[in-house]
Short mmCIF file of C-alpha atoms in Angstrom, two decimals:
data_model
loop_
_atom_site.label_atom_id
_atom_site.label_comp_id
_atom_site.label_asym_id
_atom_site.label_seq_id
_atom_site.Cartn_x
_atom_site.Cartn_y
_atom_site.Cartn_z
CA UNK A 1 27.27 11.93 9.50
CA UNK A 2 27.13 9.66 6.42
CA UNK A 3 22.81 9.21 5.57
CA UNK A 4 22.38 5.68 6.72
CA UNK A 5 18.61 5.89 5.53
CA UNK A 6 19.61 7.23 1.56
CA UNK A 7 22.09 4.36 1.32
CA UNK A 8 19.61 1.76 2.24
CA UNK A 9 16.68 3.45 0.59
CA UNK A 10 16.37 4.47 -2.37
CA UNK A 11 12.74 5.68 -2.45
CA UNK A 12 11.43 8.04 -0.27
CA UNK A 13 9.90 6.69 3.09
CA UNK A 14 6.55 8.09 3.03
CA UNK A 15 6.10 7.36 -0.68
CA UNK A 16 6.65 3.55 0.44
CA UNK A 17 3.71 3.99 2.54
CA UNK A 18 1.67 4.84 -0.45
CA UNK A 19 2.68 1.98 -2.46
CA UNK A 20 1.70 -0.17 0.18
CA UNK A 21 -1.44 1.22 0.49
CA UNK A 22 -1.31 0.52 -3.01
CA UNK A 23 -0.25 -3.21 -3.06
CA UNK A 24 -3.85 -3.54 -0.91
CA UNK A 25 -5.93 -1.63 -3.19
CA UNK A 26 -4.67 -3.85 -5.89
CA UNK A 27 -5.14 -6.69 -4.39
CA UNK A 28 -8.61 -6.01 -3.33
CA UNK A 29 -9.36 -4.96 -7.07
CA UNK A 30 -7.80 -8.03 -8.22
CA UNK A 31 -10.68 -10.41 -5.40
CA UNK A 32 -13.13 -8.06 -6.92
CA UNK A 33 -12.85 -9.10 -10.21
CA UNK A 34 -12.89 -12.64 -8.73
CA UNK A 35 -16.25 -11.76 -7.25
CA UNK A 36 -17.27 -10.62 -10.61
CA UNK A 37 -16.08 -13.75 -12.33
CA UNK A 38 -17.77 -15.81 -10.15
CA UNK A 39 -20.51 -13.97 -10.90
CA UNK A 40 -20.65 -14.37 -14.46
CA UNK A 41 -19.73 -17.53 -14.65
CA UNK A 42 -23.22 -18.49 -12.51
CA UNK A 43 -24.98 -16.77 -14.54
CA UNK A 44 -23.82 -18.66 -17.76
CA UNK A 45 -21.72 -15.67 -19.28
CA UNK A 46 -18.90 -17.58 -20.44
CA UNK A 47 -16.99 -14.74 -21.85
CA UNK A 48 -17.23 -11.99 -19.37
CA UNK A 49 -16.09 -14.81 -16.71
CA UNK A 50 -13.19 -15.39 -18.54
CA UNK A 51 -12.46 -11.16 -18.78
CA UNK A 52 -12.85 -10.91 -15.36
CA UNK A 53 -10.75 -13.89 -14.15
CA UNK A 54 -8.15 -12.32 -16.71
CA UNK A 55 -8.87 -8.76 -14.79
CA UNK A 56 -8.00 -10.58 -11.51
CA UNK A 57 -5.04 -12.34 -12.66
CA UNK A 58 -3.65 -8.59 -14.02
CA UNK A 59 -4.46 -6.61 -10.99
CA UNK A 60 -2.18 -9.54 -8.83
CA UNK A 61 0.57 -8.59 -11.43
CA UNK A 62 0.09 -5.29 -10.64
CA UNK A 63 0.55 -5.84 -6.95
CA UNK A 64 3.44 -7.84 -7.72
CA UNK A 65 5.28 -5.52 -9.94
CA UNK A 66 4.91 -2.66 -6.74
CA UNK A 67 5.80 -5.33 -4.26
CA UNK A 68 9.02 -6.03 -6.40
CA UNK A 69 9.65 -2.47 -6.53
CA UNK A 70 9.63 -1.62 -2.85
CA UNK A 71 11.60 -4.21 -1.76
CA UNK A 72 13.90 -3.89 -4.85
CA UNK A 73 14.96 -0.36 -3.62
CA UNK A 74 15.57 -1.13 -0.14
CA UNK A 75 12.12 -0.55 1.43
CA UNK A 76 9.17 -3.19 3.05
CA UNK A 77 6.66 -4.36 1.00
CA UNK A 78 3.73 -5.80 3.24
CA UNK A 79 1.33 -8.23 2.22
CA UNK A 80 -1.99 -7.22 2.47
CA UNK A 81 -5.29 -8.22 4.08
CA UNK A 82 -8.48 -8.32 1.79
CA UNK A 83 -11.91 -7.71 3.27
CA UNK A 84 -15.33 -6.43 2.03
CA UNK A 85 -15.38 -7.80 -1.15
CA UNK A 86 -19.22 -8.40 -2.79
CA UNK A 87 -20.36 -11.00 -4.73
CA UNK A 88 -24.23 -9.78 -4.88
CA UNK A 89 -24.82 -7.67 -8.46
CA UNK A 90 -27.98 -6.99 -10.23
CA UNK A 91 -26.87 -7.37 -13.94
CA UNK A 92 -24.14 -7.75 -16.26
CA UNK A 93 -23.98 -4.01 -16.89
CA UNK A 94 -23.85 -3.16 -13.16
CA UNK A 95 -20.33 -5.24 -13.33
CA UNK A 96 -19.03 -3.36 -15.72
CA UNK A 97 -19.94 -0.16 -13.91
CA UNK A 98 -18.77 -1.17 -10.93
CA UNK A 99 -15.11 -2.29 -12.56
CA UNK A 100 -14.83 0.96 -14.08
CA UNK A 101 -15.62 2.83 -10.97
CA UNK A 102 -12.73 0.52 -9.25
CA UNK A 103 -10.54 1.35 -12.38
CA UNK A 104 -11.08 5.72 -11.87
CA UNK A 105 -10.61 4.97 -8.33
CA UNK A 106 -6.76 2.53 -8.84
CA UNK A 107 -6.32 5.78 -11.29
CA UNK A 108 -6.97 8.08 -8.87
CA UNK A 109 -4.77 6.90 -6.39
CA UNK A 110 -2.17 6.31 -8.78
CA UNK A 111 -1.87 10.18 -9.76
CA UNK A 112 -1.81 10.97 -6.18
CA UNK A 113 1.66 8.95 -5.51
CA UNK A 114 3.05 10.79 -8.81
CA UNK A 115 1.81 13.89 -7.36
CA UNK A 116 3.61 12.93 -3.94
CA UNK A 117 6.62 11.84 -5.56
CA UNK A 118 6.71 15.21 -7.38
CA UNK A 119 6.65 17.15 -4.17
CA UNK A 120 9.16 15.18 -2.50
CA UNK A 121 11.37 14.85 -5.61
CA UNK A 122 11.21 10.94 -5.66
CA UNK A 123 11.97 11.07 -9.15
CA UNK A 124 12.72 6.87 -8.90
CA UNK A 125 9.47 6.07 -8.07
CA UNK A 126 7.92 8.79 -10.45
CA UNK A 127 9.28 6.84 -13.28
CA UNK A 128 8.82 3.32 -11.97
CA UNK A 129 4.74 4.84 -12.21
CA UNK A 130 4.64 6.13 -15.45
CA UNK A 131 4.13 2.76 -16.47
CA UNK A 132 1.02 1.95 -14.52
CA UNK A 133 -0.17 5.39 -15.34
CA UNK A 134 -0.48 4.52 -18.98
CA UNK A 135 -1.85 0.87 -17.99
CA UNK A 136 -4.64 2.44 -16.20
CA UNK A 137 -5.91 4.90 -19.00
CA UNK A 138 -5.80 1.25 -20.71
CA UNK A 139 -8.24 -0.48 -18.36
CA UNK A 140 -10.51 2.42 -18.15
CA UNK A 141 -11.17 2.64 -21.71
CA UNK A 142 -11.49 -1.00 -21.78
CA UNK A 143 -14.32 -0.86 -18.62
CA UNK A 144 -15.94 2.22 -21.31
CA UNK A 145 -16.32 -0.22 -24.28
CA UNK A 146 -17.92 -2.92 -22.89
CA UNK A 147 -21.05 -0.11 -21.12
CA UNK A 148 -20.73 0.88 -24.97
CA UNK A 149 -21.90 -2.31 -25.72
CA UNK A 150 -24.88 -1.99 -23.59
CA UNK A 151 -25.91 1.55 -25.13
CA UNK A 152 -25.73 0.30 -28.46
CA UNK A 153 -27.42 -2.87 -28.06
CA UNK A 154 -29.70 -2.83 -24.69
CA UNK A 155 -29.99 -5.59 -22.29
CA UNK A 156 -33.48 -6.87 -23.43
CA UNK A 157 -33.63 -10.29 -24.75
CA UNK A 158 -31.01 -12.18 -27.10
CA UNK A 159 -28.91 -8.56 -26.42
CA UNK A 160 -27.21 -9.97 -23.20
CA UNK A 161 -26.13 -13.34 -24.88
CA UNK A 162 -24.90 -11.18 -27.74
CA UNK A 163 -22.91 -8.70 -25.70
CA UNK A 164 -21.02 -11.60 -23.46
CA UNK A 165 -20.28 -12.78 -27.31
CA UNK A 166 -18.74 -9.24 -27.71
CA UNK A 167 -16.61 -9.11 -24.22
CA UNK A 168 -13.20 -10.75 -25.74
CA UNK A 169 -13.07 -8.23 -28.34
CA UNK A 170 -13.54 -4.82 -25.89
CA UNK A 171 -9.60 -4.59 -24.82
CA UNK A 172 -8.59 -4.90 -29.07
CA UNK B 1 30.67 5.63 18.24
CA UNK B 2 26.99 6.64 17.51
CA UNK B 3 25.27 10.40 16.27
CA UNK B 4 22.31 10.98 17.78
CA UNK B 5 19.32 11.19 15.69
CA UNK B 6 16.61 11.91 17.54
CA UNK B 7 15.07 12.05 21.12
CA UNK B 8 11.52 11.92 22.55
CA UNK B 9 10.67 12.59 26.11
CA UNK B 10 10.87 8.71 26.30
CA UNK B 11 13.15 7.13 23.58
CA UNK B 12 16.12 8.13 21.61
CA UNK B 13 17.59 7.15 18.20
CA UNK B 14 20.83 6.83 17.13
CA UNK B 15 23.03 6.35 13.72
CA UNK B 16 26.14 4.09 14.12
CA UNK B 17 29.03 5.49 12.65
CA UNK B 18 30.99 2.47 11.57
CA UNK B 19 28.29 -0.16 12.02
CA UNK B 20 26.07 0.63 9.50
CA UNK B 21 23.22 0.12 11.55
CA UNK B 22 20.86 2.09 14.27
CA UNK B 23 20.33 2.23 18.32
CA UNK B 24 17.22 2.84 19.62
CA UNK B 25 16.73 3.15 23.73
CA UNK B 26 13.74 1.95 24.98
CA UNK B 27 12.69 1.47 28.51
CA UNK B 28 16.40 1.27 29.61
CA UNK B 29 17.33 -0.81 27.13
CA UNK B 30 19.63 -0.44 23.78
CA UNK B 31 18.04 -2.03 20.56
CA UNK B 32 20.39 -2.44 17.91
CA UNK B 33 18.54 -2.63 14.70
CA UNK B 34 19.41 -2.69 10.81
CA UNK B 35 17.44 -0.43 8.37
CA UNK B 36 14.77 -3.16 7.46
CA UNK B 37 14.33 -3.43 11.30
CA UNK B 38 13.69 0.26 11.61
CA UNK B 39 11.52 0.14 8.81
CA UNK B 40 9.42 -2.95 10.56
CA UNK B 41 9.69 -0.74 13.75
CA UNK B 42 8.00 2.26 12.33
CA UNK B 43 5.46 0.30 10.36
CA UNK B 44 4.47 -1.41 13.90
CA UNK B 45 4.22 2.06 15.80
CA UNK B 46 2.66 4.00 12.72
CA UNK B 47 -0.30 0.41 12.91
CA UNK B 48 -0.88 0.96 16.56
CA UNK B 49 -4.47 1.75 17.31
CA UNK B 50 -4.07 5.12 19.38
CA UNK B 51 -8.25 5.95 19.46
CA UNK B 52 -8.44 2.52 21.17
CA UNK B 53 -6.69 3.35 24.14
CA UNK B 54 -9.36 5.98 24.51
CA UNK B 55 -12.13 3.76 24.46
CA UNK B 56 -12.95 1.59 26.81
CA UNK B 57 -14.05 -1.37 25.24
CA UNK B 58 -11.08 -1.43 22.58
CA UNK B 59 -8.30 -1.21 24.70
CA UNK B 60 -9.90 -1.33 28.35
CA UNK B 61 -6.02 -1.47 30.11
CA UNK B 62 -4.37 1.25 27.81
CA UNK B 63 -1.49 -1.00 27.30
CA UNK B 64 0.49 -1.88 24.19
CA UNK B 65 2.45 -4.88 24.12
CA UNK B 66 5.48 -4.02 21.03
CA UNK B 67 7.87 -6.64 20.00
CA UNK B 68 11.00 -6.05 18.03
CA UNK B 69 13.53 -7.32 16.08
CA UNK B 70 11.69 -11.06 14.93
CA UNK B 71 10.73 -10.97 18.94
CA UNK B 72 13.92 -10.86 20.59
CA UNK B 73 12.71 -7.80 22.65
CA UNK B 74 9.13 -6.95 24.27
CA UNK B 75 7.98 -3.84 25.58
CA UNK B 76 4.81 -3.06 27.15
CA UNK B 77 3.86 0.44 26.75
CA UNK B 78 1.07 2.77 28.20
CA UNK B 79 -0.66 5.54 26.41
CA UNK B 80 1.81 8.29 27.46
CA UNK B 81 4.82 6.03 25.85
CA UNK B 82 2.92 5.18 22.67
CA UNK B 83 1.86 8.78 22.08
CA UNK B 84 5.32 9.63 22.32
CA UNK B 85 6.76 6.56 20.34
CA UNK B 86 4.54 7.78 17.47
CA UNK B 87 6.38 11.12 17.59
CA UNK B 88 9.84 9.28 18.28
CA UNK B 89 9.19 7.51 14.83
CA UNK B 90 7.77 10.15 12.89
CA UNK B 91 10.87 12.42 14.24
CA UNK B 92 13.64 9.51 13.46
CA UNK B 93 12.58 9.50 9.56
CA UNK B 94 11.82 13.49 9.62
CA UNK B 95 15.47 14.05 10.50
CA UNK B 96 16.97 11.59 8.01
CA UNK B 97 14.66 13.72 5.38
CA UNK B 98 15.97 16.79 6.27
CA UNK B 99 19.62 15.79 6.25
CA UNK B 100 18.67 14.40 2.34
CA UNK B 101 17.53 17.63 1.93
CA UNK B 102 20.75 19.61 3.11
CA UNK B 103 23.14 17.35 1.66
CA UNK B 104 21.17 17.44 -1.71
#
C-alpha cells in the first residue's frame, strides 16, 4: 500500500497541530502589542507606540511565515480567533514586563515543537524553526534592554520622557 | 480497489489504491474525500466539545451535527458515535504513522 498521507504531507500530522496552535499564539502576541501601542500612544509616548506597533506588525509576519509553511508542505493552516487581550497597564515599565513575559512564553512554546519534531523525526519542520528560534532569543533581549533602561534611570520625573527617547535604540 | 485503514465500532477508513484519495463510511454512507478533506475532517472531530455532551446546559440533547466535504454531507451524531469518531480519527492518522515508520 503506497503512503497516501507521506505523499501529501510532508510534515508530520501532529506537529501541524502545534504550529497551529502556534499561528494563534502569534497572533494574539501580535493584538497584544496592539494593546500596548494603543497604550502608549494615550499616554503621549511617541516612541514606545511606534516599537510596539512595529512588535505587532512582526509577530503577524511571524504567523504568516508558519501559515505559509503548513500549507506549503501539504498540511491546513487555520486562521485563528483572538480573545482576552488587555488594554489596562499601570506604567510604561509594566509593558515592557509584560512583552517580555509574552516573548519567554512564544520561546517556550517554540522549543517545545523542536523538541516534538525531534521525537518524531520531523527533521523539515525542525529546520524550518531554527529560524524563529534565533528570532526569539532576539526579541527577548530586546524586551531586557528596554527594563535596563528603567534600572539605570528610574521612572521618577523627566526619567520616563527620557527613556521613551531611548526605546528606538533598544533592538541596535 | 481500496486497503482498509482503519475501523471503529462505528466508522471505517479506507486508502484508494489508484485514486489517490480516501473512503470513509459513515452512517451507511461512503465519503470520498482528498487528503485536505481528511485533514478538515480530523480537525472538525479533534474541535468537538466532548465534556459538553456531559453537561447539561452545554449540550442538553447530546447531539453533534458534523458536516463534510464544503457541506455536501451532514451527519448527526450522539455521544456514543462521537466518542468513537474521536478514536476513528486518532486511529486513521496513527496507522498512516506507523506505516511511515515501517517503510522508513
Amino acid at each position: 500500500m503506497k503512503d497516501l498521507v507521506r505523499q501529501k504531507l510532508s510534515i508530520n500530522v501532529d506537529v501541524m497541530d502545534m504550529l497551529n496552535e502556534q499561528i494563534a499564539r502569534e497572533a494574539h502576541s501580535s493584538s497584544i502589542y496592539l494593546a500596548m501601542a494603543s497604550w502608549c500612544d494615550h499616554s503621549a509616548l511617541n516612541n514606545s507606540a511606534h516599537f510596539f506597533y512595529e512588535q505587532a506588525k512582526e509577530e503577524r509576519e511571524h504567523m504568516m511565515k508558519i501559515f505559509k509553511f503548513i500549507n506549503d508542505n501539504g498540511g491546513m493552516a487555520y486562521s485563528p480567533e483572538v480573545s482576552n487581550i488587555t488594554h489596562e497597564y499601570n506604567s510604561l515599565e509594566e509593558v515592557f514586563e509584560s512583552a517580555l513575559e509574552q516573548e519567554i512564553g512564544i520561546t517556550k512554546s517554540i522549543h517545545n515543537i523542536v523538541l516534538k519534531c525531534r521525537k518524531v523525526n520531523d527533521l523539515t519542520t525542525e529546520n524550518f524553526l531554527q529560524w524563529f528560534i534565533k528570532e526569539q532569543m532576539e526579541e527577548e533581549q530586546t524586551m531586557r534592554n528596554a527594563l535596563d533602561l528603567f534600572e539605570l534611570m528610574g521612572t521618577e520625573g523627566i526619567a520616563l520622557k527620557l527613556i521613551d527617547e531611548r526605546i528606538p535604540g533598544i533592538s541596535e | 480497489m481500496a486497503t482498509v485503514l482503519f475501523k471503529s465500532r462505528f466508522y471505517s477508513a479506507y486508502q484508494s489504491e489508484k485514486g489517490r484519495c480516501f473512503f470513509v463510511d459513515i452512517q451507511q454512507k461512503r465519503v470520498k474525500m482528498s487528503f485536505c478533506q481528511l485533514l478538515a475532517f480530523r480537525q472538525k472531530v479533534i474541535t468537538m466539545d466532548l465534556d459538553a455532551h456531559f453537561n447539561g446546559d452545554l449540550n442538553r440533547h447530546g447531539i453533534e451535527i458534523l458536516t463534510l466535504c464544503n457541506r455536501e454531507h451532514l451527519f448527526i451524531l450522539d455521544t456514543l458515535e462521537v466518542i468513537d469518531l474521536k478514536m476513528f480519527v486518532q486511529g486513521i492518522f496513527t496507522m498512516s504513522e506507523l506505516h511511515t515508520m515501517v517503510t522508513v
